[in-house]
Amino acid sequence: MGRNGYYEQKPIAQVMGEYAEKMDIEFVAAVGDIHHFMGVRSVNDPLWMTNYELIYSHPELMIDWYAVAGNHEYRGNTQAVLDYTNVSRRWYAPAKYYARTVSADKETDCLLVFIDTTPLIDKYRKDSLEYPDACLQDMKKQLQWIDSVLVNSTAKWKVVFGHHPIYADTGKSDTERADLQTRLAPILEGKADIYFSGHIHNFQHIQMPKSSIQYVVNSSASLSRKVASTEGTQFCSPEAGFTLCSVSGEHLEFYFINGKGDVIYKYELRTK
């Protein structure tokens, strides 16, 4: 996302709309970096139009967008990302991290947990010049909140969304994932079913040995990057695109869809 319509962003947005029309999509999860490269200055920043409103303009995408900030938003005004909730009918980011419970069917609830990963990584916390708001966030408070929400929920499915991957193949600094593996992964283990992330601009599905969590990296819906298999890789692809997820009482399925609208990978997770 966040490329002013370039790098396939606009045509992929059209494909998203076409899928939304066919599948009766309930919401879109935007896992950060909606605004490259320096975030936004305010709710009136023109980037809201060129990165978002004029790009995702298909009628079937006029639905709820649950959003979190990525590291690029942290270079700008992170409060504006939240405040845009009061400007746009479809944009929803009431806080830097939050949760919602939705109905998968008449008997099945799904917990959606949207987290703020940038302040959980020391690389950003220590760079107050580039990411001035990261070090101001209470990391311990958020981690305790994530644990509490997951433990106290009675939903059959528990899905977590964050910008940064916990496990992935990437040329980005290993310290990013190391911090999340130390701080976040132990909280999710045994409580969450799946963790969706973005950040590295390709598709990856990873299941680590002895872990019950499916780790999914969603492509950027615009600029894509090379990828190779790493420990736990079930599938990977450098194609640009988006992920479609379907939930019912018996199973959770996700599909990797490329810019042409082709399903290049499918995975089904069944209830235990």
Coordinates of C-alpha atoms in Angstrom, one line a residue:
M1 CA 0.0 0.0 0.0
G2 CA 1.0 3.6 0.3
R3 CA 2.5 4.1 -3.2
N4 CA 0.2 6.8 -4.6
G5 CA -1.2 4.2 -7.0
Y6 CA 2.1 3.1 -8.5
Y7 CA 3.9 -0.3 -8.3
E8 CA 0.7 -2.1 -9.1
Q9 CA -1.2 -0.5 -6.2
K10 CA -4.1 0.8 -8.3
P11 CA -4.8 -2.3 -10.4
I12 CA -4.5 -4.5 -7.3
A13 CA -7.0 -2.3 -5.5
Q14 CA -9.3 -3.0 -8.4
V15 CA -8.8 -6.7 -8.0
M16 CA -9.5 -6.4 -4.3
G17 CA -12.8 -4.7 -5.1
E18 CA -13.8 -7.4 -7.6
Y19 CA -13.1 -10.1 -4.9
A20 CA -15.1 -8.1 -2.4
E21 CA -18.0 -8.0 -4.8
K22 CA -17.9 -11.8 -5.4
M23 CA -17.2 -12.8 -1.8
D24 CA -19.3 -10.3 0.2
I25 CA -16.3 -9.2 2.2
E26 CA -17.1 -7.9 5.7
F27 CA -13.9 -5.8 6.4
V28 CA -10.4 -5.0 5.3
A29 CA -7.4 -5.3 7.7
A30 CA -4.7 -2.7 6.8
V31 CA -1.6 -3.8 8.7
G32 CA 0.4 -0.6 8.4
D33 CA 2.6 1.5 6.0
I34 CA -0.5 2.8 4.3
H35 CA 1.6 6.0 3.9
H36 CA 5.1 5.9 2.5
F37 CA 7.5 7.3 3.2
M38 CA 7.2 9.8 6.0
G39 CA 3.7 9.0 7.2
V40 CA 1.1 11.8 7.3
R41 CA 1.1 15.3 8.9
S42 CA -2.6 15.5 9.7
V43 CA -6.0 14.3 8.8
N44 CA -5.9 16.8 6.0
D45 CA -2.7 15.6 4.4
P46 CA -3.2 15.0 0.7
L47 CA -1.7 11.6 1.1
W48 CA -5.0 10.4 2.5
M49 CA -6.4 10.9 -1.0
T50 CA -3.5 9.7 -3.1
N51 CA -2.6 6.7 -1.0
Y52 CA -6.0 5.6 0.1
E53 CA -9.3 7.3 -0.8
L54 CA -8.7 7.6 -4.6
I55 CA -7.0 4.2 -4.8
Y56 CA -9.4 2.0 -2.9
S57 CA -12.4 3.5 -4.6
H58 CA -14.2 0.4 -5.7
P59 CA -17.8 0.5 -4.4
E60 CA -17.4 -2.8 -2.6
L61 CA -14.4 -1.5 -0.7
M62 CA -16.6 1.1 1.0
I63 CA -16.6 -1.2 4.1
D64 CA -14.9 -1.1 7.4
W65 CA -11.1 -0.8 7.3
Y66 CA -9.4 -1.9 10.5
A67 CA -6.0 -0.3 10.5
V68 CA -2.8 -0.2 12.5
A69 CA 0.3 2.0 12.1
G70 CA 3.5 0.7 10.5
N71 CA 7.0 2.1 10.9
H72 CA 6.4 4.6 8.1
E73 CA 3.5 6.1 10.0
Y74 CA 5.8 6.4 13.0
R75 CA 7.9 8.8 10.9
G76 CA 5.0 11.2 10.8
N77 CA 2.0 12.1 13.0
T78 CA 0.7 8.8 14.4
Q79 CA -2.2 10.6 16.1
A80 CA -3.5 11.6 12.7
V81 CA -3.8 7.9 11.8
L82 CA -6.2 7.5 14.7
D83 CA -8.0 10.8 14.2
Y84 CA -8.8 9.9 10.6
T85 CA -11.4 7.5 12.2
N86 CA -13.5 10.6 12.8
V87 CA -13.1 11.8 9.2
S88 CA -13.6 8.7 7.1
R89 CA -16.7 6.6 7.3
R90 CA -14.8 3.4 6.6
W91 CA -11.4 4.0 8.3
Y92 CA -11.3 2.5 11.8
A93 CA -8.3 3.0 14.1
P94 CA -9.7 4.1 17.5
A95 CA -6.3 3.6 19.3
K96 CA -2.8 2.4 18.5
Y97 CA -3.9 -1.1 19.6
Y98 CA -7.4 -2.4 20.0
A99 CA -9.6 -5.5 19.7
R100 CA -13.0 -6.4 18.2
T101 CA -15.1 -9.5 18.3
V102 CA -17.0 -10.4 15.1
S103 CA -19.4 -13.2 14.4
A104 CA -18.2 -15.8 11.9
D105 CA -21.6 -17.5 12.0
K106 CA -24.5 -17.8 14.3
E107 CA -22.6 -19.9 16.8
T108 CA -19.0 -18.8 16.2
D109 CA -17.2 -15.7 17.3
C110 CA -13.8 -14.5 16.1
L111 CA -11.5 -12.3 18.1
L112 CA -9.6 -9.7 16.1
V113 CA -6.6 -8.2 17.9
F114 CA -4.8 -5.3 16.2
I115 CA -1.5 -4.5 17.8
D116 CA 1.2 -1.7 17.5
T117 CA 4.5 -3.5 16.7
T118 CA 6.8 -0.5 16.1
P119 CA 7.2 0.4 19.8
L120 CA 7.9 -3.2 20.6
I121 CA 11.2 -3.1 18.6
D122 CA 14.3 -1.4 20.1
K123 CA 15.5 -0.3 16.6
Y124 CA 12.7 2.2 16.5
R125 CA 12.5 3.0 20.2
K126 CA 16.2 4.1 20.2
D127 CA 15.8 6.3 17.1
S128 CA 13.9 9.3 18.5
L129 CA 14.9 11.5 15.6
E130 CA 13.4 9.3 12.9
Y131 CA 10.6 7.7 14.9
P132 CA 9.9 10.3 17.6
D133 CA 6.7 8.7 18.9
A134 CA 8.0 5.1 19.3
C135 CA 9.9 5.6 22.5
L136 CA 6.9 7.4 24.1
Q137 CA 4.7 4.3 24.0
D138 CA 4.4 2.0 27.0
M139 CA 5.6 -1.3 25.7
K140 CA 4.9 -3.3 28.9
K141 CA 1.3 -2.0 29.1
Q142 CA 0.6 -3.1 25.5
L143 CA 2.1 -6.5 26.0
Q144 CA 0.0 -7.0 29.2
W145 CA -3.1 -5.9 27.3
I146 CA -2.5 -8.3 24.5
D147 CA -2.1 -11.2 26.9
S148 CA -5.2 -10.2 28.8
V149 CA -7.4 -9.9 25.7
L150 CA -6.3 -13.3 24.4
V151 CA -6.7 -15.0 27.8
N152 CA -10.1 -13.6 28.6
S153 CA -11.7 -14.0 25.2
T154 CA -14.1 -17.0 24.7
A155 CA -14.1 -16.7 20.9
K156 CA -13.4 -19.9 19.0
W157 CA -10.9 -18.2 16.7
K158 CA -8.3 -15.7 17.8
V159 CA -6.6 -13.7 15.0
V160 CA -3.8 -11.1 15.6
F161 CA -2.8 -8.4 13.2
G162 CA 0.5 -6.4 13.4
H163 CA 2.8 -4.6 11.0
H164 CA 6.1 -6.4 11.6
P165 CA 6.5 -10.2 11.2
I166 CA 7.7 -12.3 14.0
Y167 CA 9.2 -15.0 11.8
A168 CA 10.1 -14.4 8.1
D169 CA 12.7 -14.3 5.4
T170 CA 13.9 -10.8 4.9
G171 CA 16.9 -8.7 4.4
K172 CA 15.8 -6.3 7.1
S173 CA 17.5 -6.2 10.4
D174 CA 17.4 -9.4 12.4
T175 CA 16.9 -7.4 15.5
E176 CA 13.4 -6.5 14.5
R177 CA 12.2 -10.2 14.6
A178 CA 14.5 -11.1 17.5
D179 CA 12.7 -8.4 19.7
L180 CA 9.3 -9.7 18.7
Q181 CA 10.3 -13.3 19.2
T182 CA 11.4 -12.5 22.7
R183 CA 8.6 -10.1 23.7
L184 CA 5.5 -11.0 21.6
A185 CA 5.7 -14.7 20.5
P186 CA 5.5 -16.2 24.0
I187 CA 2.3 -14.2 24.6
L188 CA 0.7 -15.4 21.4
E189 CA 1.8 -19.1 21.8
G190 CA -1.1 -21.3 22.9
K191 CA -3.6 -18.4 22.7
A192 CA -3.7 -17.1 19.1
D193 CA -4.5 -19.2 16.0
I194 CA -2.8 -17.0 13.4
Y195 CA -0.7 -13.8 13.2
F196 CA -1.0 -11.7 10.1
S197 CA 1.7 -9.1 9.3
G198 CA 3.2 -7.1 6.5
H199 CA 6.3 -4.9 6.3
I200 CA 8.5 -6.9 3.9
H201 CA 6.4 -6.8 0.7
N202 CA 5.9 -10.5 -0.2
F203 CA 3.9 -13.6 0.7
Q204 CA 5.1 -16.0 3.3
H205 CA 3.4 -18.7 5.4
I206 CA 5.5 -20.0 8.2
Q207 CA 4.8 -22.5 10.9
M208 CA 7.7 -22.9 13.3
P209 CA 8.5 -26.3 14.9
K210 CA 6.6 -27.0 18.1
S211 CA 4.4 -23.9 17.5
S212 CA 0.6 -24.0 17.0
I213 CA 0.5 -20.5 15.4
Q214 CA 0.3 -19.9 11.7
Y215 CA 2.6 -16.9 10.8
V216 CA 1.4 -15.1 7.7
V217 CA 3.2 -12.3 5.9
N218 CA 0.9 -10.4 3.6
S219 CA 2.2 -8.9 0.4
S220 CA 2.1 -5.1 0.1
A221 CA -0.6 -4.8 -2.6
S222 CA 2.0 -2.7 -4.4
L223 CA 5.8 -2.8 -4.5
S224 CA 7.0 -6.4 -4.0
R225 CA 10.4 -7.9 -2.9
K226 CA 12.3 -11.1 -3.4
V227 CA 11.9 -13.9 -0.9
A228 CA 13.5 -17.3 -0.1
S229 CA 12.5 -20.2 2.1
T230 CA 13.6 -20.1 5.7
E231 CA 13.0 -22.2 8.8
G232 CA 9.3 -23.1 9.0
T233 CA 8.4 -21.9 5.5
Q234 CA 5.3 -23.6 4.1
F235 CA 5.0 -21.3 1.1
C236 CA 6.6 -18.0 -0.1
S237 CA 6.2 -15.9 -3.2
P238 CA 7.6 -12.5 -4.3
E239 CA 4.4 -11.5 -6.1
A240 CA 2.5 -8.5 -5.1
G241 CA -1.1 -9.0 -4.0
F242 CA -3.3 -9.4 -1.0
T243 CA -4.6 -12.1 1.4
L244 CA -8.2 -13.2 1.6
C245 CA -9.4 -14.9 4.8
S246 CA -12.6 -16.8 5.5
V247 CA -13.8 -18.0 8.9
S248 CA -16.5 -20.4 10.0
G249 CA -17.2 -22.6 13.0
E250 CA -15.1 -25.5 11.6
H251 CA -12.3 -23.8 9.8
L252 CA -10.2 -20.7 9.1
E253 CA -8.9 -20.4 5.5
F254 CA -6.6 -17.9 3.9
Y255 CA -5.7 -17.4 0.3
F256 CA -2.8 -15.5 -1.3
I257 CA -4.0 -13.7 -4.3
N258 CA -1.7 -12.0 -6.8
G259 CA -2.2 -8.9 -8.9
K260 CA -3.9 -10.8 -11.7
G261 CA -6.5 -12.1 -9.3
D262 CA -5.1 -15.7 -9.3
V263 CA -5.1 -17.7 -6.0
I264 CA -1.4 -18.8 -5.7
Y265 CA -1.7 -20.5 -2.3
K266 CA -4.5 -21.7 0.0
Y267 CA -4.3 -23.0 3.6
E268 CA -7.0 -24.4 5.8
L269 CA -6.8 -24.4 9.6
R270 CA -9.4 -26.6 11.3
T271 CA -10.7 -26.4 14.9
K272 CA -9.1 -28.9 17.3

